[in-house]
CSV table of C-alpha atoms in Angstrom, one decimal:
chain,number,residue,atom,x,y,z
A,1477,MET,CA,24.1,2.5,22.1
A,1478,GLN,CA,23.4,6.0,20.8
A,1479,HIS,CA,23.2,6.6,17.0
A,1480,SER,CA,24.0,9.6,14.9
A,1481,ARG,CA,21.3,10.3,12.2
A,1482,ARG,CA,21.2,12.5,9.2
A,1483,VAL,CA,18.4,14.9,9.9
A,1484,ALA,CA,16.6,17.5,7.7
A,1485,VAL,CA,15.2,20.5,9.5
A,1486,ILE,CA,12.7,22.5,7.4
A,1487,GLY,CA,12.8,26.2,8.3
A,1488,ALA,CA,15.3,28.5,10.0
A,1489,GLY,CA,13.0,30.5,12.2
A,1490,GLY,CA,13.1,30.1,16.0
A,1491,ALA,CA,11.9,26.5,15.9
A,1492,GLY,CA,14.4,25.5,13.2
A,1493,LEU,CA,17.4,27.2,14.8
A,1494,ILE,CA,16.7,25.8,18.3
A,1495,SER,CA,16.1,22.3,16.9
A,1496,ALA,CA,19.3,22.4,14.8
A,1497,ARG,CA,21.2,23.2,18.0
A,1498,GLN,CA,19.6,20.4,20.0
A,1499,LEU,CA,20.1,17.9,17.2
A,1500,SER,CA,23.7,18.9,16.6
A,1501,ARG,CA,24.7,18.7,20.3
A,1502,GLU,CA,23.2,15.2,20.4
A,1503,GLY,CA,25.6,14.2,17.6
A,1504,HIS,CA,23.3,14.2,14.6
A,1505,GLN,CA,24.3,15.5,11.2
A,1506,VAL,CA,21.9,18.4,10.5
A,1507,VAL,CA,20.9,20.2,7.3
A,1508,VAL,CA,18.5,23.2,7.7
A,1509,PHE,CA,16.5,24.2,4.7
A,1510,GLU,CA,15.5,27.9,4.5
A,1511,ARG,CA,13.7,29.5,1.5
A,1512,ASN,CA,14.6,33.0,2.5
A,1513,ASN,CA,18.1,34.6,2.5
A,1514,GLN,CA,18.3,35.0,6.3
A,1515,ILE,CA,17.4,33.3,9.5
A,1516,GLY,CA,14.6,34.4,11.8
A,1517,GLY,CA,11.4,33.1,10.1
A,1518,VAL,CA,8.4,35.0,11.2
A,1519,TRP,CA,10.6,37.5,13.1
A,1520,VAL,CA,12.0,38.9,9.8
A,1521,TYR,CA,9.8,42.1,9.3
A,1522,SER,CA,8.8,43.0,5.7
A,1523,PRO,CA,6.8,46.2,5.0
A,1524,GLU,CA,5.4,44.5,1.9
A,1525,ILE,CA,2.0,42.8,1.9
A,1526,GLU,CA,0.5,40.1,-0.3
A,1527,SER,CA,-1.4,40.9,-3.5
A,1528,ASP,CA,-4.5,39.6,-1.8
A,1529,PRO,CA,-4.9,41.4,1.5
A,1530,LEU,CA,-7.2,38.7,2.8
A,1531,GLY,CA,-4.5,36.1,2.1
A,1532,VAL,CA,-6.7,33.4,0.5
A,1533,HIS,CA,-6.2,33.6,-3.3
A,1534,PRO,CA,-4.1,30.6,-4.3
A,1535,LYS,CA,-2.0,32.6,-6.8
A,1536,ARG,CA,-1.4,35.6,-4.6
A,1537,THR,CA,2.2,36.8,-4.0
A,1538,ARG,CA,3.3,35.3,-0.8
A,1539,ILE,CA,4.9,37.2,2.1
A,1540,HIS,CA,6.0,35.0,5.1
A,1541,SER,CA,6.1,37.7,7.7
A,1542,SER,CA,3.0,38.6,9.7
A,1543,LEU,CA,4.6,41.3,11.8
A,1544,TYR,CA,3.2,44.8,12.0
A,1545,LYS,CA,5.7,47.6,12.2
A,1546,SER,CA,5.1,48.6,15.8
A,1547,LEU,CA,4.9,45.0,17.2
A,1548,ARG,CA,6.3,44.4,20.7
A,1549,THR,CA,6.4,41.1,22.5
A,1550,ASN,CA,3.3,40.4,24.6
A,1551,ILE,CA,5.4,38.3,27.1
A,1552,PRO,CA,8.4,39.5,29.0
A,1553,ARG,CA,11.9,38.8,27.7
A,1554,GLU,CA,12.8,36.8,30.9
A,1555,VAL,CA,10.5,33.9,30.0
A,1556,MET,CA,11.2,34.0,26.3
A,1557,GLY,CA,14.8,32.9,26.0
A,1558,VAL,CA,16.1,29.3,25.9
A,1559,ARG,CA,17.4,28.1,29.3
A,1560,ASP,CA,21.2,28.4,28.8
A,1561,PHE,CA,21.0,31.5,26.5
A,1562,PRO,CA,18.8,34.0,28.3
A,1563,PHE,CA,17.2,36.8,26.4
A,1564,VAL,CA,18.9,39.6,28.4
A,1565,PRO,CA,19.4,43.2,27.2
A,1566,ARG,CA,22.6,43.5,25.2
A,1567,GLU,CA,24.8,46.5,24.3
A,1568,GLY,CA,24.9,47.4,20.6
A,1569,GLU,CA,23.5,49.6,17.9
A,1570,ASP,CA,19.8,49.4,17.4
A,1571,ARG,CA,19.3,47.1,20.4
A,1572,ASP,CA,16.0,47.5,22.4
A,1573,PRO,CA,16.6,47.0,26.1
A,1574,ARG,CA,12.9,47.1,27.1
A,1575,ARG,CA,11.3,44.3,29.0
A,1576,PHE,CA,8.7,43.8,26.2
A,1577,PRO,CA,11.0,44.6,23.2
A,1578,SER,CA,10.2,45.2,19.6
A,1579,HIS,CA,10.3,42.4,16.9
A,1580,THR,CA,13.7,43.7,15.8
A,1581,GLU,CA,15.2,42.8,19.1
A,1582,VAL,CA,13.7,39.2,19.0
A,1583,LEU,CA,15.4,38.8,15.6
A,1584,LYS,CA,18.7,40.0,17.0
A,1585,TYR,CA,18.3,37.5,19.8
A,1586,LEU,CA,17.9,34.7,17.3
A,1587,GLU,CA,20.9,35.9,15.3
A,1588,ASP,CA,22.9,36.0,18.6
A,1589,PHE,CA,21.8,32.5,19.4
A,1590,ALA,CA,22.7,31.2,15.9
A,1591,ASN,CA,26.1,32.9,16.1
A,1592,GLU,CA,26.8,31.6,19.6
A,1593,PHE,CA,26.2,28.0,18.6
A,1594,GLY,CA,27.4,28.0,15.0
A,1595,ILE,CA,24.0,27.2,13.5
A,1596,CYS,CA,24.3,29.3,10.3
A,1597,LYS,CA,26.8,27.0,8.7
A,1598,LEU,CA,24.2,24.3,8.8
A,1599,VAL,CA,21.6,26.3,6.8
A,1600,ARG,CA,21.0,26.2,3.1
A,1601,PHE,CA,19.6,29.6,2.3
A,1602,ARG,CA,17.2,30.3,-0.6
A,1603,THR,CA,16.3,26.6,-0.7
A,1604,GLU,CA,12.6,25.8,-0.6
A,1605,VAL,CA,11.5,22.3,0.3
A,1606,VAL,CA,8.9,21.2,-2.3
A,1607,PHE,CA,8.5,17.6,-1.2
A,1608,ALA,CA,9.3,15.5,1.8
A,1609,GLY,CA,8.1,11.9,1.8
A,1610,LEU,CA,9.0,8.4,3.0
A,1611,GLU,CA,11.4,6.3,0.8
A,1612,LYS,CA,12.2,2.7,1.0
A,1613,LEU,CA,13.9,1.3,4.1
A,1614,GLY,CA,12.6,4.1,6.3
A,1615,LYS,CA,14.6,6.9,4.7
A,1616,TRP,CA,13.1,10.3,3.8
A,1617,ARG,CA,13.4,11.9,0.4
A,1618,VAL,CA,13.6,15.7,0.5
A,1619,GLU,CA,13.2,17.6,-2.7
A,1620,PHE,CA,14.2,21.3,-2.8
A,1621,ARG,CA,14.1,24.1,-5.2
A,1622,CYS,CA,17.4,26.2,-5.4
A,1623,GLU,CA,17.6,29.9,-6.1
A,1624,ASN,CA,18.2,29.2,-9.8
A,1625,GLY,CA,15.0,27.2,-10.0
A,1626,ASP,CA,16.5,23.8,-10.3
A,1627,VAL,CA,15.0,21.0,-8.1
A,1628,HIS,CA,17.4,18.6,-6.4
A,1629,TYR,CA,16.9,15.9,-3.8
A,1630,ASP,CA,18.7,14.5,-0.8
A,1631,ILE,CA,18.1,11.5,1.5
A,1632,PHE,CA,17.7,11.7,5.3
A,1633,ASP,CA,17.1,9.4,8.2
A,1634,ALA,CA,14.6,11.9,9.7
A,1635,VAL,CA,12.7,15.1,8.9
A,1636,VAL,CA,11.8,17.7,11.5
A,1637,VAL,CA,9.1,20.2,10.4
A,1638,CYS,CA,9.7,23.7,11.7
A,1639,VAL,CA,7.9,25.9,9.3
A,1640,GLY,CA,6.0,28.1,11.7
A,1641,ASN,CA,2.3,28.7,12.1
A,1642,PHE,CA,1.8,32.4,11.2
A,1643,SER,CA,1.8,32.7,7.4
A,1644,GLN,CA,-1.4,31.0,6.1
A,1645,PRO,CA,-4.4,33.1,7.2
A,1646,ARG,CA,-7.5,31.6,8.7
A,1647,VAL,CA,-10.5,33.8,7.9
A,1648,ALA,CA,-14.0,34.0,9.3
A,1649,GLU,CA,-16.9,32.5,7.3
A,1650,ILE,CA,-19.4,35.3,7.0
A,1651,PRO,CA,-22.9,34.8,5.3
A,1652,GLY,CA,-23.3,37.2,2.4
A,1653,ILE,CA,-19.6,38.1,2.1
A,1654,ASP,CA,-19.4,37.5,-1.6
A,1655,GLY,CA,-21.8,40.4,-2.3
A,1656,TRP,CA,-20.4,42.8,0.4
A,1657,PRO,CA,-18.8,45.8,-1.3
A,1658,GLY,CA,-16.3,46.7,1.3
A,1659,GLU,CA,-12.6,45.8,1.7
A,1660,GLN,CA,-11.3,42.7,3.6
A,1661,VAL,CA,-7.9,42.4,5.2
A,1662,HIS,CA,-6.3,39.7,7.3
A,1663,SER,CA,-4.0,40.8,10.1
A,1664,HIS,CA,-1.2,38.9,8.3
A,1665,ASN,CA,-1.2,41.9,5.9
A,1666,TYR,CA,-1.6,44.6,8.5
A,1667,ARG,CA,1.6,46.7,8.9
A,1668,ASP,CA,0.5,50.1,10.2
A,1669,PRO,CA,-2.8,52.0,10.9
A,1670,GLU,CA,-2.5,54.6,8.1
A,1671,PRO,CA,-4.5,52.7,5.4
A,1672,PHE,CA,-7.5,52.7,7.8
A,1673,ARG,CA,-7.5,56.5,8.4
A,1674,GLY,CA,-11.0,57.9,8.5
A,1675,LYS,CA,-12.6,54.5,7.8
A,1676,VAL,CA,-15.2,52.5,9.7
A,1677,VAL,CA,-13.5,49.2,10.6
A,1678,VAL,CA,-15.1,46.0,11.8
A,1679,LEU,CA,-12.3,43.9,13.5
A,1680,ILE,CA,-13.0,40.2,14.0
A,1681,GLY,CA,-11.2,38.7,17.0
A,1682,TYR,CA,-9.7,40.1,20.2
A,1683,SER,CA,-6.7,37.9,20.9
A,1684,SER,CA,-3.1,39.0,20.6
A,1685,SER,CA,-3.2,40.7,17.2
A,1686,GLY,CA,-6.7,42.0,17.6
A,1687,THR,CA,-6.0,43.8,20.9
A,1688,ASP,CA,-2.8,45.4,19.6
A,1689,ILE,CA,-4.2,46.5,16.2
A,1690,SER,CA,-7.4,47.9,17.8
A,1691,GLN,CA,-5.2,50.0,20.1
A,1692,GLU,CA,-3.3,51.3,17.1
A,1693,LEU,CA,-6.5,52.2,15.2
A,1694,ILE,CA,-7.9,54.4,18.0
A,1695,GLY,CA,-7.5,58.0,16.8
A,1696,VAL,CA,-6.9,56.9,13.2
A,1697,ALA,CA,-10.0,55.0,12.1
A,1698,LYS,CA,-13.3,56.8,12.3
A,1699,GLU,CA,-15.0,54.0,14.2
A,1700,ILE,CA,-13.8,50.6,15.4
A,1701,HIS,CA,-16.3,47.8,15.9
A,1702,ILE,CA,-14.8,44.7,17.5
A,1703,ALA,CA,-16.7,41.4,17.0
A,1704,CYS,CA,-15.7,38.9,19.6
A,1705,ARG,CA,-17.0,36.4,22.1
A,1706,PRO,CA,-19.4,37.9,24.7
A,1707,ALA,CA,-17.0,37.2,27.6
A,1708,LYS,CA,-14.5,39.7,26.1
A,1709,THR,CA,-17.1,42.5,25.8
A,1710,GLU,CA,-18.0,42.7,29.4
A,1711,SER,CA,-14.5,43.6,30.7
A,1712,SER,CA,-14.1,46.1,27.8
A,1713,ASP,CA,-17.2,48.3,28.3
A,1714,GLU,CA,-15.3,51.1,30.0
A,1715,LYS,CA,-12.8,51.3,27.1
A,1716,SER,CA,-15.7,51.6,24.6
A,1717,ILE,CA,-17.0,54.6,26.4
A,1718,ILE,CA,-13.8,56.6,26.4
A,1719,SER,CA,-12.8,55.9,22.7
A,1720,ASN,CA,-14.2,55.3,19.3
A,1721,VAL,CA,-14.4,51.6,20.0
A,1722,SER,CA,-17.5,49.5,20.2
A,1723,PHE,CA,-17.8,45.8,21.2
A,1724,HIS,CA,-20.2,43.4,19.6
A,1725,PRO,CA,-21.0,39.7,19.5
A,1726,MET,CA,-19.9,37.9,16.3
A,1727,ILE,CA,-21.1,38.8,12.8
A,1728,GLU,CA,-24.5,37.4,11.8
A,1729,SER,CA,-24.3,38.5,8.1
A,1730,VAL,CA,-23.2,41.2,5.7
A,1731,HIS,CA,-25.1,42.8,2.9
A,1732,LYS,CA,-24.7,44.5,-0.5
A,1733,ASP,CA,-25.5,47.9,0.9
A,1734,GLY,CA,-22.3,47.7,3.0
A,1735,THR,CA,-24.0,46.9,6.3
A,1736,VAL,CA,-22.7,44.4,8.8
A,1737,VAL,CA,-25.3,42.8,11.1
A,1738,PHE,CA,-24.1,41.4,14.4
A,1739,GLN,CA,-25.7,38.5,16.3
A,1740,ASP,CA,-27.4,40.9,18.8
A,1741,GLY,CA,-29.2,42.6,15.8
A,1742,SER,CA,-27.1,45.7,15.8
A,1743,VAL,CA,-26.1,47.1,12.4
A,1744,VAL,CA,-23.1,49.1,11.2
A,1745,SER,CA,-22.2,50.4,7.8
A,1746,ALA,CA,-18.5,49.6,7.4
A,1747,ASP,CA,-15.7,50.2,5.0
A,1748,VAL,CA,-13.3,47.4,6.1
A,1749,ILE,CA,-13.6,44.0,7.8
A,1750,LEU,CA,-10.2,43.2,9.4
A,1751,HIS,CA,-9.8,39.5,10.2
A,1752,CYS,CA,-7.7,39.0,13.3
A,1753,THR,CA,-8.7,35.4,13.3
A,1754,GLY,CA,-5.4,33.5,13.4
A,1755,TYR,CA,-3.7,31.0,11.0
A,1756,LYS,CA,-3.9,27.6,9.5
A,1757,TYR,CA,-1.3,24.9,9.7
A,1758,HIS,CA,0.0,24.4,6.2
A,1759,PHE,CA,2.5,21.8,5.0
A,1760,PRO,CA,2.1,21.7,1.2
A,1761,PHE,CA,5.4,19.9,0.7
A,1762,LEU,CA,4.6,17.0,3.1
A,1763,GLU,CA,3.5,13.6,1.7
A,1764,THR,CA,2.4,11.0,4.2
A,1765,ASN,CA,-0.2,9.2,2.1
A,1766,GLY,CA,-2.9,10.4,4.5
A,1767,THR,CA,-1.1,9.3,7.7
A,1768,VAL,CA,-0.9,12.9,8.9
A,1769,THR,CA,-3.8,15.2,8.2
A,1770,VAL,CA,-4.8,18.8,9.0
A,1771,ASP,CA,-8.5,18.6,9.9
A,1772,ASP,CA,-10.1,21.9,11.1
A,1773,ASN,CA,-6.6,23.0,12.1
A,1774,ARG,CA,-5.9,19.8,14.1
A,1775,VAL,CA,-2.6,18.3,12.9
A,1776,GLY,CA,-2.9,14.6,13.7
A,1777,PRO,CA,-2.7,12.1,14.9
A,1778,LEU,CA,0.3,13.4,16.9
A,1779,PHE,CA,1.7,12.1,20.1
A,1780,LYS,CA,2.2,15.1,22.5
A,1781,HIS,CA,2.0,17.5,19.5
A,1782,VAL,CA,5.3,16.1,18.1
A,1783,PHE,CA,5.4,12.6,16.7
A,1784,PRO,CA,2.9,10.9,14.3
A,1785,PRO,CA,2.8,7.4,15.8
A,1786,ALA,CA,2.9,5.5,12.5
A,1787,LEU,CA,5.9,7.5,11.2
A,1788,ALA,CA,7.9,8.1,14.4
A,1789,PRO,CA,10.6,8.9,14.9
A,1790,GLY,CA,11.4,9.6,11.3
A,1791,LEU,CA,8.9,12.5,11.1
A,1792,SER,CA,8.3,15.1,13.8
A,1793,PHE,CA,7.0,18.6,14.3
A,1794,VAL,CA,8.4,21.4,16.4
A,1795,GLY,CA,6.3,24.5,17.4
A,1796,LEU,CA,2.7,23.5,16.7
A,1797,PRO,CA,1.3,24.5,20.2
A,1798,PHE,CA,0.1,28.1,20.5
A,1799,LYS,CA,-0.7,30.4,23.4
A,1800,VAL,CA,2.7,29.3,24.8
A,1801,VAL,CA,6.1,30.6,25.5
A,1802,PRO,CA,7.5,29.5,22.2
A,1803,PHE,CA,11.3,29.2,22.4
A,1804,VAL,CA,11.1,27.2,25.7
A,1805,ILE,CA,8.7,24.8,24.0
A,1806,PHE,CA,11.0,24.5,20.9
A,1807,GLU,CA,13.9,23.7,23.1
A,1808,LEU,CA,12.2,20.9,25.0
A,1809,GLN,CA,10.4,19.4,22.0
A,1810,SER,CA,13.7,19.3,19.9
A,1811,ASN,CA,15.6,17.9,22.9
A,1812,TRP,CA,13.1,15.1,23.0
A,1813,ILE,CA,13.3,14.5,19.2
A,1814,ALA,CA,17.1,14.5,19.3
A,1815,GLY,CA,17.2,12.0,22.2
A,1816,VAL,CA,14.7,9.7,20.5
A,1817,LEU,CA,16.6,9.7,17.2
A,1818,SER,CA,19.9,8.8,19.1
A,1819,ASN,CA,18.2,6.1,21.1
A,1820,ARG,CA,18.9,7.9,24.3
A,1821,ILE,CA,15.1,8.2,24.9
A,1822,ALA,CA,12.6,5.5,24.1
A,1823,LEU,CA,9.2,6.2,22.6
A,1824,PRO,CA,6.2,4.2,23.7
A,1825,SER,CA,4.9,1.6,21.2
A,1826,LYS,CA,2.9,2.8,18.2
A,1827,GLU,CA,-0.3,1.4,19.9
A,1828,GLU,CA,0.4,3.2,23.1
A,1829,MET,CA,1.0,6.5,21.4
A,1830,LEU,CA,-2.2,6.1,19.4
A,1831,ALA,CA,-4.1,5.3,22.6
A,1832,ASP,CA,-2.7,8.4,24.2
A,1833,VAL,CA,-3.7,10.6,21.3
A,1834,LYS,CA,-7.2,9.1,21.3
A,1835,ALA,CA,-7.6,9.8,25.0
A,1836,PHE,CA,-6.4,13.3,24.5
A,1837,TYR,CA,-8.9,14.0,21.8
A,1838,GLU,CA,-11.7,12.5,24.0
A,1839,GLU,CA,-10.6,14.8,26.8
A,1840,LEU,CA,-10.8,17.9,24.6
A,1841,GLU,CA,-14.2,16.9,23.4
A,1842,ALA,CA,-15.5,16.3,26.9
A,1843,ARG,CA,-14.2,19.8,27.8
A,1844,GLY,CA,-16.1,21.3,24.8
A,1845,LYS,CA,-12.9,22.3,23.1
A,1846,PRO,CA,-13.2,22.5,19.3
A,1847,LYS,CA,-10.8,20.8,17.0
A,1848,HIS,CA,-9.1,24.0,15.9
A,1849,ARG,CA,-7.9,24.5,19.4
A,1850,THR,CA,-6.3,21.1,19.7
A,1851,HIS,CA,-2.8,22.7,19.9
A,1852,LYS,CA,-3.8,25.6,22.1
A,1853,LEU,CA,-1.9,25.1,25.4
A,1854,GLY,CA,-2.4,28.3,27.4
A,1855,GLY,CA,-2.5,27.4,31.1
A,1856,TYR,CA,-1.4,23.8,30.3
A,1857,THR,CA,2.0,25.1,29.2
A,1858,PRO,CA,3.9,24.4,32.5
A,1859,ALA,CA,2.5,20.9,32.7
A,1860,TYR,CA,3.4,20.1,29.1
A,1861,CYS,CA,6.9,21.6,29.6
A,1862,ASN,CA,7.4,19.5,32.8
A,1863,TRP,CA,6.3,16.3,31.0
A,1864,LEU,CA,8.9,17.0,28.2
A,1865,ALA,CA,11.6,18.0,30.8
A,1866,ALA,CA,11.0,14.8,32.7
A,1867,THR,CA,11.1,12.7,29.6
A,1868,CYS,CA,14.3,14.3,28.4
A,1869,GLY,CA,16.0,14.2,31.9
A,1870,CYS,CA,16.0,18.0,32.2
A,1871,PRO,CA,15.2,20.1,35.2
A,1872,PRO,CA,11.5,21.0,35.6
A,1873,TYR,CA,9.9,24.3,34.3
A,1874,GLU,CA,11.0,26.9,36.9
A,1875,GLU,CA,8.2,28.2,39.1
A,1876,TRP,CA,9.1,31.8,38.5
A,1877,ARG,CA,8.4,31.3,34.8
A,1878,LYS,CA,4.9,30.1,35.5
A,1879,GLU,CA,4.2,32.9,38.0
A,1880,MET,CA,5.6,35.5,35.6
A,1881,PHE,CA,3.5,34.2,32.7
A,1882,VAL,CA,0.4,34.4,34.9
A,1883,ALA,CA,1.3,37.8,36.4
A,1884,THR,CA,1.7,39.2,32.9
A,1885,ASP,CA,-1.6,37.8,31.7
A,1886,ILE,CA,-3.4,39.4,34.7
A,1887,ASN,CA,-1.7,42.7,34.2
A,1888,LYS,CA,-2.6,42.7,30.5
A,1889,VAL,CA,-6.3,42.1,31.1
A,1890,ALA,CA,-6.3,45.0,33.7
A,1891,ASN,CA,-4.0,47.4,31.8
A,1892,LEU,CA,-4.2,46.6,28.1
A,1893,GLU,CA,-2.7,50.0,27.0
A,1894,SER,CA,0.2,50.0,29.5
A,1895,TYR,CA,1.1,46.5,30.6
A,1896,ARG,CA,4.3,46.4,28.5
A,1897,ASP,CA,5.7,49.4,30.4
A,1898,ASP,CA,4.2,49.1,33.9
A,1899,TRP,CA,4.3,45.9,35.9
A,1900,HIS,CA,4.3,44.7,39.5
A,1901,ASP,CA,6.4,41.5,39.4
A,1902,ASP,CA,9.9,42.8,40.2
A,1903,GLU,CA,10.6,40.0,42.7
A,1904,LEU,CA,10.1,37.5,39.8
A,1905,ILE,CA,12.4,39.5,37.6
A,1906,HIS,CA,15.0,39.3,40.4
A,1907,GLN,CA,14.5,35.5,40.6
A,1908,ALA,CA,14.9,35.2,36.8
A,1909,TYR,CA,18.2,37.1,36.8
A,1910,GLU,CA,19.5,35.0,39.6
A,1911,GLU,CA,18.8,32.0,37.4
A,1912,PHE,CA,20.5,33.7,34.4
A,1913,GLY,CA,23.6,34.2,36.4
A,1914,LYS,CA,24.4,30.5,36.0
A,1915,TYR,CA,24.6,31.0,32.2
A,1916,THR,CA,25.7,34.6,31.5
A,1917,THR,CA,29.5,34.8,31.8
A,1918,THR,CA,29.6,38.5,31.0
A,1919,ASN,CA,27.9,41.3,32.9
A,1920,GLU,CA,25.6,42.0,30.0
A,1921,GLY,CA,22.0,42.4,31.0
A,1922,SER,CA,22.4,41.0,34.5
A,1923,GLN,CA,23.8,44.0,36.3
A,1924,ASN,CA,21.3,46.5,35.0
A,1925,HIS,CA,18.0,44.6,34.7
A,1926,SER,CA,16.4,47.1,37.1
A,1927,ASN,CA,16.5,49.6,34.3
A,1928,LEU,CA,14.3,47.6,31.9
A,1929,ASN,CA,11.4,50.1,32.1
A,1930,VAL,CA,12.6,52.5,29.4
């Protein structure tokens, strides 16, 4: 027999909105808590930056957004949307029809999604969760601060944490940094290249934000010195010859005279160190009496990145994995959670889940993968999605999605400056739009997808 539960969803970004939809369609009573005045989470752009540009001072002013002004998606729109609400180009003012659209278009997609499925009526805006913990009889107490400053509480059968992973900066540990006279900024507080004009910038990290920001700084900064793993430098030598960009191994130390010393012994006098070093998982409101911990950015123990075995199914997390196609992951994870809470899907025993987690951690260790990459899926994304889909009784991850993700990655490595506007997987695009035809009842997007390159 299926049950209807009262469920608190914390956060109204992509993960929260998609989770609210899955939980509601399963018959659960959903309340979404959102501390801001609109939906969208990390996709809500703010030109403001925090009072501490490095993002580590505990009393700094907090800005949730990590978007830079020019950001475009680094995966194509075809793979981004949830299955039955494809992310196709739509008519309308300020819409961006490009295949790799701007952040504003992603926010509009989430707004379209929320309007289509009536999610906004479930959201309590300007309501910040300050405590979530287990009560007697397996219930969860959620305390929240309202806009007027008053703190109230409510009781739920379950809590789904959807607060996002891109607002608490993770910074590099650099010997000598306390005495270094230059400026430090985390990419969380980067908005545009202008503040770096004429400066010598050392940029740490060359993943998604690092590659984008380094491209923007060319022609603006005086010099750009990128500190990254040696594997990245070999394929980038040609670029360093034709621009003001140099690649280095990681930083060895910094000094009071403003110099930065790299692990190969090379030395640069720099004005700014720009940390493109990712983010920390951060759940200051969550009280589990030590059952769930964040250890070197591993949230655990979690069964399949979602359920803590000792507290399942009352507590779950959506959206922890990174280097993934996020909205698809959110959809499958929240479908699983919804089904477990309604008794449609059975979880393994606590002991079986803990054994699975232990085996997973041992596998990571055997592969030499550090703790802070526990939730990095990358090439394992299709297998993870297929496991979730099979568990939920959904169709498997479509092959074209996997092939498109791989094709984009190959194109990005070969053509970093142009991959968003020049691609070679038109046949996969055609397959995607054939699939979308099952769900799009209007002719929006589907009839003119060949004109995406604009």
